[in-house]
Amino acid sequence: MPKKILGLLLFSLLFLATFLSFSDEPFCKQVANYTMNVVLDTERKTITGEEFLTWTNETEHPTDELWFHLYWNAFKNNMSTFFSEQRQRGRGLTGFRLEDWGYCRVDSIRMIDKENFAEIDLSPTMAFQQPDNDNPHDQTVFFVKLPQPVEPGQTIELRIEFLSKVPRPISRTGVYKDNYFIAQWFPKIGVFENGEWNCHQYHSPGEFYADYGTYDVKITLPAAMIVGATGEHREKTDNGDGTTTHHFFQRSVHDFAWTASPHLLEFTEDFEFAPGKTTEITLLLQPYHKNLKDRYMNAVKNAIKYCSLFYGDYPYTTATCVDPAYNSRSGGMEYPTFFTGGAYFITRKGISSPERVTIHEFGHGYFFGLVGSNEFENAWMDEGFTSFLDTEVYYTAYGAPVYSKTYFGIPFTFRDVNIPIESDGISRHRQTSDRDDMQRFAWQFMEGSYGANSYAKGELMLRTLKRYLGENLFGNMIKSYSQRWWFKHPKPQDFYDIVSEFAAQDMSWFLDQFVYGSGKLDYAIGSISSIRPRQQTGWFNGEYRESRSNKENAKTYESDVLVRRLGEVKTPVEIMVVFEDGSEIREKWDGDYRWKKFRYSGPSRIVKAVVDPEFKLVIDVNRSNNSMVREPNKIAPYKWASQWLIWLQHAMEFFTLFGG
Amino acid sequence: MKVFINFFKGFQNTGRLMRMIILLLVVNLAFSLILAIPMYHSLKDSFGNSLVGERMAEGFDYLWWEEYRDDAQGLERTFTPSIIGKGAILNNLEGLIQLRVFDLPPIILIYGFLYIILHTFFAGGILSLFKKREAKFSLGSFFRGAGSYFFRFFLLMLISWVIFLMIDQVVKGSLDSILSGMRETAISEVTPFYWGLVFNAVVFFLFLFIQMVFDYGRIKIVEEDSPNVLTSAAGAFGFVGRHLGSTLGLFYLLFLVQVVFTLIYVLIQGLISQSSFLGIALAFLFQQIFIFGLIWIRCWLYSSQMELYRYLK
């Protein structure tokens, strides 16, 4: 009897543990669900598979078409939209051999008619589409016609047979030697919203967009391969023929990527990032980066901990970080619960590698992963937010990094030169972001402007907003925005709404200038002066007055501060004026007109004036002109000219090698 | 043993010509100041009347530097945080070995070129004084020596440039291409890194070797008053070839002295605070001592090599 009770208890515990660890409860509606069985052929470098897709029409509109992405067809020929755009960006295609091209071929697509136990072949209706341009060579999007429309709320099931040829490493996917990084690799349904399909072609600048669902994927490949993928690694089955099948499962995600290599070192740790909240971290490390294990692992832990604090508790049970193989071109990329870092085998204390990229790519798990913005159309809503996130998390966890430079492949740090948080993105913004508005479709930016707008300007706008609203208000706002839009697809207006809600005022005046504008923000102190007041000389109301020394006047100064708006962006600013006697005046200016002059009369001269003294306007492109002092510092130019002089003297002496 | 004997003899000879080294330092400083003055004004204008000046007096204002860099033209492009301390030396070392000198602004290249020519001129003066083992330096004898050997030294320099160019194009070019191929097919960055170090060392060794051979070429011209530059160059190769151990031993002994001296400078210079004029003056003085030391070591090398040449002849 006691044995039976014990057995029952053990069984119950096991059941409970299984239930808890494999909690299958989805966090949201599972719109697009994929069950895939795929085989990696390492000889032919192909993935063959079968995909069962169930898709639910969650809109109020019926549709008689289904649109799909075939992203890997971007690597099918040199005339694809992807490669055409690469050429325009000066990144030509070189040395592609027959075996280097990649593609995704749909061999059949059938609709499962459960009622009649039949399958309807949709393949004859398949047609490639180019919704973004008329490029007939681009086959990254196709659609099929349905025999009857899918009504709102209705779910259909499809069986798709496909073959994907793995390309050589390109755009964060492909194979290098025996290192596979497999992303955007299967026929993937577009997003049906507002009565139409949002299914863009694969572009060189820009990323992805998809609906949430469940991915239940079985991958069969050589037994020697170490495998990592999106979601929980539920099972590993030895097939007895030199292959192993790995089973991965994840609900409430919108993509599935995986990696396989016989060289990877696998480290796993359970991490309690908040009381009672744990996730399993898997680190797949290249053997030659073994020395970076702790730095990588701590970066993932810090990312999970601080992202949970700032943007809501990480909801998934796994987080897999992949240290990309050398030459695999898969570094610095994000997929749900699965992301790549990037590292060099030598690093130093104070250098932000590999931490920064690791935090950034994990952070995308929030902004694009959980908050499912459209990366094709609103790139700043994922890249800008994530750039902001990675900087905030990095500086909170590690403090300011130091300046470093690599000589002969060895990084050296300059510990006297810290890189403040306000530097992040400002140089790129200053140089190229005015070529476009921040809100553009990713592939429609002028060359050099996609990154400046999507990453740098987005980040700087958020940091400026944070300092404008105040840390607490902004913190609450951004966390609410994050959590309110988890597993949904927010548009720019949704962000506007939540900012205005927390600011208790319509904030479109602020956001519009950055999101839909290309102007720059630059406030400056134009001049400061303190002079003795002029004594009255001449005729005044019939009385003649002569200039003469006046003791009262001698004690007084008339001081001016001229503040200027040099950029197009207008925002209220504060001005701090400091006088010789230590007194300080704070002014507020609406920043609307081109300039404003502040006048003072008092016993002291102005020592300095600073516009935006709290450095709230992080997006200000010229911070040096924000202040003016009466007496410039004389030491600094001598100090630094002297430093430069020794460099030059040494260079001159050094190069006598080539002479006498 | 002969290496050490001549090493110490060279030291003694150089010590007797302190005024010559001071002259060479003054020339180096004057040459550099011609460019440092516009740099001073550029920095002064950029700091302007802003608070940047105060921040740069205390430390390094990275935000200001990013603005400065984004607008930088000409000389200004060379002002980076990596000119601080060890960075100044590493920048130049890497610039030399990887021939990144050509990335420098044209104005610095022109000045560098003129400085090399001037030094080729001075080399005659230096060697002629060492030849006579004169105890006292006089401007007259220095410039007479400089003038009498300049044309031959200039031709010798042109020949050395052809060899330097060949090392760059043939040896370095081939090594770069091997490294690039290695990088394309490597399984990690580790192997190309170490090969990169080896290749850099090979190029550096060859550059130094050619410099050393042509030092003996100049010594040969001075010692034998040889009118034929080509014969002297060929003779120098022959001499070094016959006495490879001694010539290389002496050269690397002095190279080691230079490395140690540079390391000492790098370690100490960071300790001098430059947030006051006194600090700047002290740092400047220390910097000049460093350059003085480098010139001293170069002259010491010449003198030791000349002694070794005589010894082995």
Tab-separated table of N, CA and C in Angstrom, chain A residues 101-199:
chain	number	residue	atom	x	y	z
A	101	TRP	N	24.316	29.035	-54.652
A	101	TRP	CA	22.995	29.666	-54.673
A	101	TRP	C	22.050	28.928	-53.724
A	102	GLY	N	21.080	29.656	-53.270
A	102	GLY	CA	20.085	29.057	-52.387
A	102	GLY	C	18.700	29.307	-52.930
A	103	TYR	N	17.794	28.453	-52.562
A	103	TYR	CA	16.406	28.684	-52.976
A	103	TYR	C	15.470	27.848	-52.121
A	104	CYS	N	14.204	28.114	-52.270
A	104	CYS	CA	13.182	27.335	-51.583
A	104	CYS	C	12.132	26.978	-52.631
A	105	ARG	N	11.983	25.687	-52.851
A	105	ARG	CA	11.073	25.236	-53.909
A	105	ARG	C	9.875	24.527	-53.271
A	106	VAL	N	8.698	24.976	-53.655
A	106	VAL	CA	7.489	24.315	-53.149
A	106	VAL	C	7.129	23.226	-54.141
A	107	ASP	N	7.184	21.976	-53.688
A	107	ASP	CA	6.879	20.869	-54.597
A	107	ASP	C	5.391	20.603	-54.666
A	108	SER	N	4.731	20.824	-53.576
A	108	SER	CA	3.263	20.695	-53.627
A	108	SER	C	2.659	21.473	-52.474
A	109	ILE	N	1.463	21.945	-52.695
A	109	ILE	CA	0.746	22.636	-51.619
A	109	ILE	C	-0.705	22.195	-51.710
A	110	ARG	N	-1.146	21.570	-50.644
A	110	ARG	CA	-2.487	20.974	-50.662
A	110	ARG	C	-3.283	21.465	-49.464
A	111	MET	N	-4.559	21.684	-49.711
A	111	MET	CA	-5.448	22.065	-48.614
A	111	MET	C	-6.088	20.783	-48.084
A	112	ILE	N	-6.079	20.625	-46.778
A	112	ILE	CA	-6.640	19.403	-46.194
A	112	ILE	C	-8.124	19.629	-45.927
A	113	ASP	N	-8.920	18.794	-46.572
A	113	ASP	CA	-10.373	18.872	-46.403
A	113	ASP	C	-10.753	17.771	-45.421
A	114	LYS	N	-10.807	18.131	-44.143
A	114	LYS	CA	-11.015	17.129	-43.087
A	114	LYS	C	-12.380	16.450	-43.194
A	115	GLU	N	-13.336	17.244	-43.605
A	115	GLU	CA	-14.708	16.700	-43.645
A	115	GLU	C	-14.812	15.547	-44.628
A	116	ASN	N	-14.141	15.713	-45.779
A	116	ASN	CA	-14.229	14.681	-46.815
A	116	ASN	C	-13.001	13.778	-46.858
A	117	PHE	N	-12.151	13.892	-45.839
A	117	PHE	CA	-10.912	13.107	-45.801
A	117	PHE	C	-10.163	13.195	-47.129
A	118	ALA	N	-10.040	14.400	-47.626
A	118	ALA	CA	-9.399	14.581	-48.938
A	118	ALA	C	-8.414	15.734	-48.889
A	119	GLU	N	-7.591	15.832	-49.895
A	119	GLU	CA	-6.662	16.950	-50.044
A	119	GLU	C	-6.939	17.630	-51.383
A	120	ILE	N	-6.974	18.947	-51.357
A	120	ILE	CA	-7.191	19.700	-52.603
A	120	ILE	C	-5.870	20.294	-53.024
A	121	ASP	N	-5.422	19.938	-54.202
A	121	ASP	CA	-4.125	20.419	-54.673
A	121	ASP	C	-4.233	21.877	-55.125
A	122	LEU	N	-3.520	22.744	-54.418
A	122	LEU	CA	-3.544	24.166	-54.771
A	122	LEU	C	-2.371	24.545	-55.680
A	123	SER	N	-1.481	23.570	-55.915
A	123	SER	CA	-0.254	23.886	-56.666
A	123	SER	C	-0.520	24.538	-58.014
A	124	PRO	N	-1.526	24.083	-58.770
A	124	PRO	CA	-1.750	24.705	-60.085
A	124	PRO	C	-2.056	26.205	-60.001
A	125	THR	N	-2.521	26.655	-58.871
A	125	THR	CA	-2.878	28.082	-58.757
A	125	THR	C	-1.701	28.937	-58.265
A	126	MET	N	-0.594	28.256	-57.941
A	126	MET	CA	0.586	28.987	-57.415
A	126	MET	C	1.109	29.995	-58.427
A	127	ALA	N	1.357	31.183	-57.987
A	127	ALA	CA	1.947	32.196	-58.890
A	127	ALA	C	2.838	33.121	-58.076
A	128	PHE	N	4.027	33.391	-58.613
A	128	PHE	CA	4.916	34.327	-57.923
A	128	PHE	C	4.389	35.748	-58.064
A	129	GLN	N	4.562	36.510	-57.047
A	129	GLN	CA	4.075	37.896	-57.042
A	129	GLN	C	5.209	38.840	-56.646
A	130	GLN	N	5.107	40.057	-57.121
A	130	GLN	CA	6.103	41.083	-56.747
A	130	GLN	C	5.343	42.309	-56.247
A	131	PRO	N	4.842	42.255	-55.030
A	131	PRO	CA	4.000	43.354	-54.552
A	131	PRO	C	4.734	44.689	-54.387
A	132	ASP	N	6.062	44.644	-54.268
A	132	ASP	CA	6.800	45.891	-54.005
A	132	ASP	C	7.414	46.507	-55.254
A	133	ASN	N	7.589	45.704	-56.279
A	133	ASN	CA	8.141	46.241	-57.531
A	133	ASN	C	7.730	45.292	-58.659
A	134	ASP	N	8.162	45.580	-59.864
A	134	ASP	CA	7.765	44.718	-60.978
A	134	ASP	C	8.906	43.822	-61.426
A	135	ASN	N	9.710	43.413	-60.484
A	135	ASN	CA	10.875	42.614	-60.838
A	135	ASN	C	10.464	41.167	-61.127
A	136	PRO	N	10.429	40.767	-62.396
A	136	PRO	CA	9.947	39.415	-62.719
A	136	PRO	C	10.911	38.321	-62.254
A	137	HIS	N	12.147	38.701	-61.932
A	137	HIS	CA	13.138	37.700	-61.512
A	137	HIS	C	13.071	37.415	-60.012
A	138	ASP	N	12.233	38.147	-59.336
A	138	ASP	CA	12.135	37.958	-57.890
A	138	ASP	C	11.024	36.957	-57.579
A	139	GLN	N	11.394	35.900	-56.896
A	139	GLN	CA	10.405	34.854	-56.594
A	139	GLN	C	10.323	34.624	-55.084
A	140	THR	N	10.368	35.694	-54.363
A	140	THR	CA	10.361	35.551	-52.901
A	140	THR	C	8.955	35.595	-52.312
A	141	VAL	N	7.974	35.831	-53.159
A	141	VAL	CA	6.576	35.829	-52.681
A	141	VAL	C	5.726	35.066	-53.696
A	142	PHE	N	4.839	34.218	-53.188
A	142	PHE	CA	3.877	33.591	-54.104
A	142	PHE	C	2.507	33.530	-53.426
A	143	PHE	N	1.479	33.327	-54.234
A	143	PHE	CA	0.168	33.110	-53.634
A	143	PHE	C	-0.507	31.915	-54.275
A	144	VAL	N	-1.494	31.400	-53.572
A	144	VAL	CA	-2.347	30.351	-54.144
A	144	VAL	C	-3.789	30.801	-54.014
A	145	LYS	N	-4.572	30.357	-54.955
A	145	LYS	CA	-6.022	30.655	-54.934
A	145	LYS	C	-6.724	29.515	-54.200
A	146	LEU	N	-7.693	29.872	-53.408
A	146	LEU	CA	-8.441	28.860	-52.666
A	146	LEU	C	-9.752	28.580	-53.396
A	147	PRO	N	-10.241	27.375	-53.287
A	147	PRO	CA	-11.526	27.073	-53.960
A	147	PRO	C	-12.677	27.897	-53.391
A	148	GLN	N	-12.618	28.154	-52.097
A	148	GLN	CA	-13.600	29.067	-51.519
A	148	GLN	C	-12.914	29.921	-50.450
A	149	PRO	N	-13.462	31.106	-50.180
A	149	PRO	CA	-12.798	32.002	-49.232
A	149	PRO	C	-12.725	31.423	-47.817
A	150	VAL	N	-11.688	31.862	-47.116
A	150	VAL	CA	-11.603	31.554	-45.687
A	150	VAL	C	-12.349	32.679	-44.984
A	151	GLU	N	-13.382	32.329	-44.299
A	151	GLU	CA	-14.222	33.343	-43.657
A	151	GLU	C	-13.577	33.802	-42.346
A	152	PRO	N	-13.937	34.973	-41.842
A	152	PRO	CA	-13.398	35.429	-40.552
A	152	PRO	C	-13.587	34.366	-39.464
A	153	GLY	N	-12.533	34.097	-38.756
A	153	GLY	CA	-12.593	33.111	-37.672
A	153	GLY	C	-12.375	31.689	-38.138
A	154	GLN	N	-12.420	31.457	-39.446
A	154	GLN	CA	-12.269	30.096	-39.959
A	154	GLN	C	-10.793	29.698	-40.010
A	155	THR	N	-10.536	28.419	-39.806
A	155	THR	CA	-9.163	27.902	-39.860
A	155	THR	C	-9.034	26.934	-41.018
A	156	ILE	N	-7.933	27.047	-41.747
A	156	ILE	CA	-7.690	26.053	-42.789
A	156	ILE	C	-6.359	25.354	-42.521
A	157	GLU	N	-6.268	24.164	-43.096
A	157	GLU	CA	-5.035	23.387	-42.906
A	157	GLU	C	-4.412	23.096	-44.259
A	158	LEU	N	-3.105	23.211	-44.313
A	158	LEU	CA	-2.390	22.977	-45.564
A	158	LEU	C	-1.264	21.987	-45.338
A	159	ARG	N	-0.956	21.244	-46.375
A	159	ARG	CA	0.230	20.376	-46.332
A	159	ARG	C	1.140	20.820	-47.463
A	160	ILE	N	2.326	21.222	-47.099
A	160	ILE	CA	3.259	21.765	-48.097
A	160	ILE	C	4.518	20.898	-48.115
A	161	GLU	N	4.876	20.456	-49.293
A	161	GLU	CA	6.151	19.744	-49.436
A	161	GLU	C	7.138	20.717	-50.068
A	162	PHE	N	8.285	20.784	-49.489
A	162	PHE	CA	9.238	21.760	-50.024
A	162	PHE	C	10.675	21.253	-49.958
A	163	LEU	N	11.495	21.892	-50.747
A	163	LEU	CA	12.932	21.611	-50.706
A	163	LEU	C	13.658	22.954	-50.645
A	164	SER	N	14.525	23.073	-49.668
A	164	SER	CA	15.305	24.310	-49.552
A	164	SER	C	16.762	23.990	-49.784
A	165	LYS	N	17.342	24.685	-50.738
A	165	LYS	CA	18.773	24.523	-50.990
A	165	LYS	C	19.509	25.558	-50.138
A	166	VAL	N	20.395	25.071	-49.276
A	166	VAL	CA	21.089	25.985	-48.349
A	166	VAL	C	22.126	26.806	-49.126
A	167	PRO	N	22.041	28.119	-49.063
A	167	PRO	CA	23.022	28.914	-49.800
A	167	PRO	C	24.343	28.989	-49.041
A	168	ARG	N	25.330	29.534	-49.703
A	168	ARG	CA	26.559	29.860	-48.970
A	168	ARG	C	26.210	31.014	-48.015
A	169	PRO	N	26.994	31.276	-46.999
A	169	PRO	CA	26.573	32.271	-46.004
A	169	PRO	C	26.224	33.620	-46.624
A	170	ILE	N	25.013	34.033	-46.374
A	170	ILE	CA	24.584	35.334	-46.872
A	170	ILE	C	23.412	35.803	-46.028
A	171	SER	N	23.450	37.057	-45.696
A	171	SER	CA	22.341	37.672	-44.970
A	171	SER	C	21.883	36.831	-43.775
A	172	ARG	N	22.828	36.432	-42.980
A	172	ARG	CA	22.582	35.710	-41.720
A	172	ARG	C	21.933	34.335	-41.911
A	173	THR	N	22.273	33.671	-42.989
A	173	THR	CA	21.821	32.296	-43.148
A	173	THR	C	22.797	31.586	-44.060
A	174	GLY	N	22.711	30.244	-44.112
A	174	GLY	CA	23.551	29.502	-45.036
A	174	GLY	C	24.484	28.535	-44.339
A	175	VAL	N	25.403	27.988	-45.136
A	175	VAL	CA	26.334	27.000	-44.607
A	175	VAL	C	27.763	27.422	-44.927
A	176	TYR	N	28.614	27.322	-43.922
A	176	TYR	CA	30.043	27.539	-44.120
A	176	TYR	C	30.751	26.298	-43.593
A	177	LYS	N	31.384	25.580	-44.496
A	177	LYS	CA	31.976	24.273	-44.187
A	177	LYS	C	30.871	23.389	-43.596
A	178	ASP	N	30.987	22.972	-42.327
A	178	ASP	CA	29.904	22.150	-41.780
A	178	ASP	C	29.126	22.906	-40.693
A	179	ASN	N	29.159	24.222	-40.782
A	179	ASN	CA	28.388	25.048	-39.835
A	179	ASN	C	27.134	25.555	-40.539
A	180	TYR	N	26.002	25.104	-40.078
A	180	TYR	CA	24.738	25.516	-40.697
A	180	TYR	C	24.048	26.547	-39.811
A	181	PHE	N	23.628	27.618	-40.430
A	181	PHE	CA	22.741	28.534	-39.723
A	181	PHE	C	21.529	28.748	-40.628
A	182	ILE	N	20.408	28.276	-40.159
A	182	ILE	CA	19.249	28.142	-41.035
A	182	ILE	C	18.126	29.061	-40.556
A	183	ALA	N	17.894	30.100	-41.335
A	183	ALA	CA	16.844	31.074	-40.981
A	183	ALA	C	16.076	31.460	-42.240
A	184	GLN	N	14.831	31.791	-42.086
A	184	GLN	CA	13.948	32.192	-43.205
A	184	GLN	C	13.963	31.120	-44.280
A	185	TRP	N	13.791	29.905	-43.881
A	185	TRP	CA	14.142	28.775	-44.732
A	185	TRP	C	12.958	27.965	-45.242
A	186	PHE	N	11.776	28.246	-44.786
A	186	PHE	CA	10.620	27.399	-45.144
A	186	PHE	C	9.506	28.283	-45.721
A	187	PRO	N	8.571	27.709	-46.463
A	187	PRO	CA	7.457	28.516	-46.969
A	187	PRO	C	6.670	29.068	-45.776
A	188	LYS	N	6.543	30.377	-45.729
A	188	LYS	CA	5.984	31.020	-44.536
A	188	LYS	C	4.851	31.953	-44.946
A	189	ILE	N	3.747	31.777	-44.309
A	189	ILE	CA	2.563	32.552	-44.699
A	189	ILE	C	2.711	34.025	-44.296
A	190	GLY	N	2.171	34.920	-45.119
A	190	GLY	CA	2.208	36.347	-44.816
A	190	GLY	C	1.193	36.715	-43.736
A	191	VAL	N	1.026	37.993	-43.540
A	191	VAL	CA	0.083	38.460	-42.511
A	191	VAL	C	-1.138	39.061	-43.221
A	192	PHE	N	-2.309	38.499	-42.910
A	192	PHE	CA	-3.547	39.025	-43.496
A	192	PHE	C	-4.119	40.041	-42.505
A	193	GLU	N	-4.171	41.300	-42.938
A	193	GLU	CA	-4.690	42.338	-42.031
A	193	GLU	C	-5.433	43.395	-42.843
A	194	ASN	N	-6.495	43.888	-42.263
A	194	ASN	CA	-7.336	44.913	-42.892
A	194	ASN	C	-7.784	44.518	-44.302
A	195	GLY	N	-8.055	43.257	-44.476
A	195	GLY	CA	-8.602	42.803	-45.761
A	195	GLY	C	-7.577	42.605	-46.851
A	196	GLU	N	-6.292	42.723	-46.532
A	196	GLU	CA	-5.282	42.452	-47.565
A	196	GLU	C	-4.051	41.770	-46.965
A	197	TRP	N	-3.290	41.168	-47.875
A	197	TRP	CA	-2.103	40.444	-47.422
A	197	TRP	C	-0.905	41.375	-47.319
A	198	ASN	N	-0.255	41.316	-46.178
A	198	ASN	CA	0.991	42.038	-46.004
A	198	ASN	C	2.097	41.010	-46.177
A	199	CYS	N	2.666	40.997	-47.354
A	199	CYS	CA	3.652	39.952	-47.668
A	199	CYS	C	4.672	40.552	-48.635
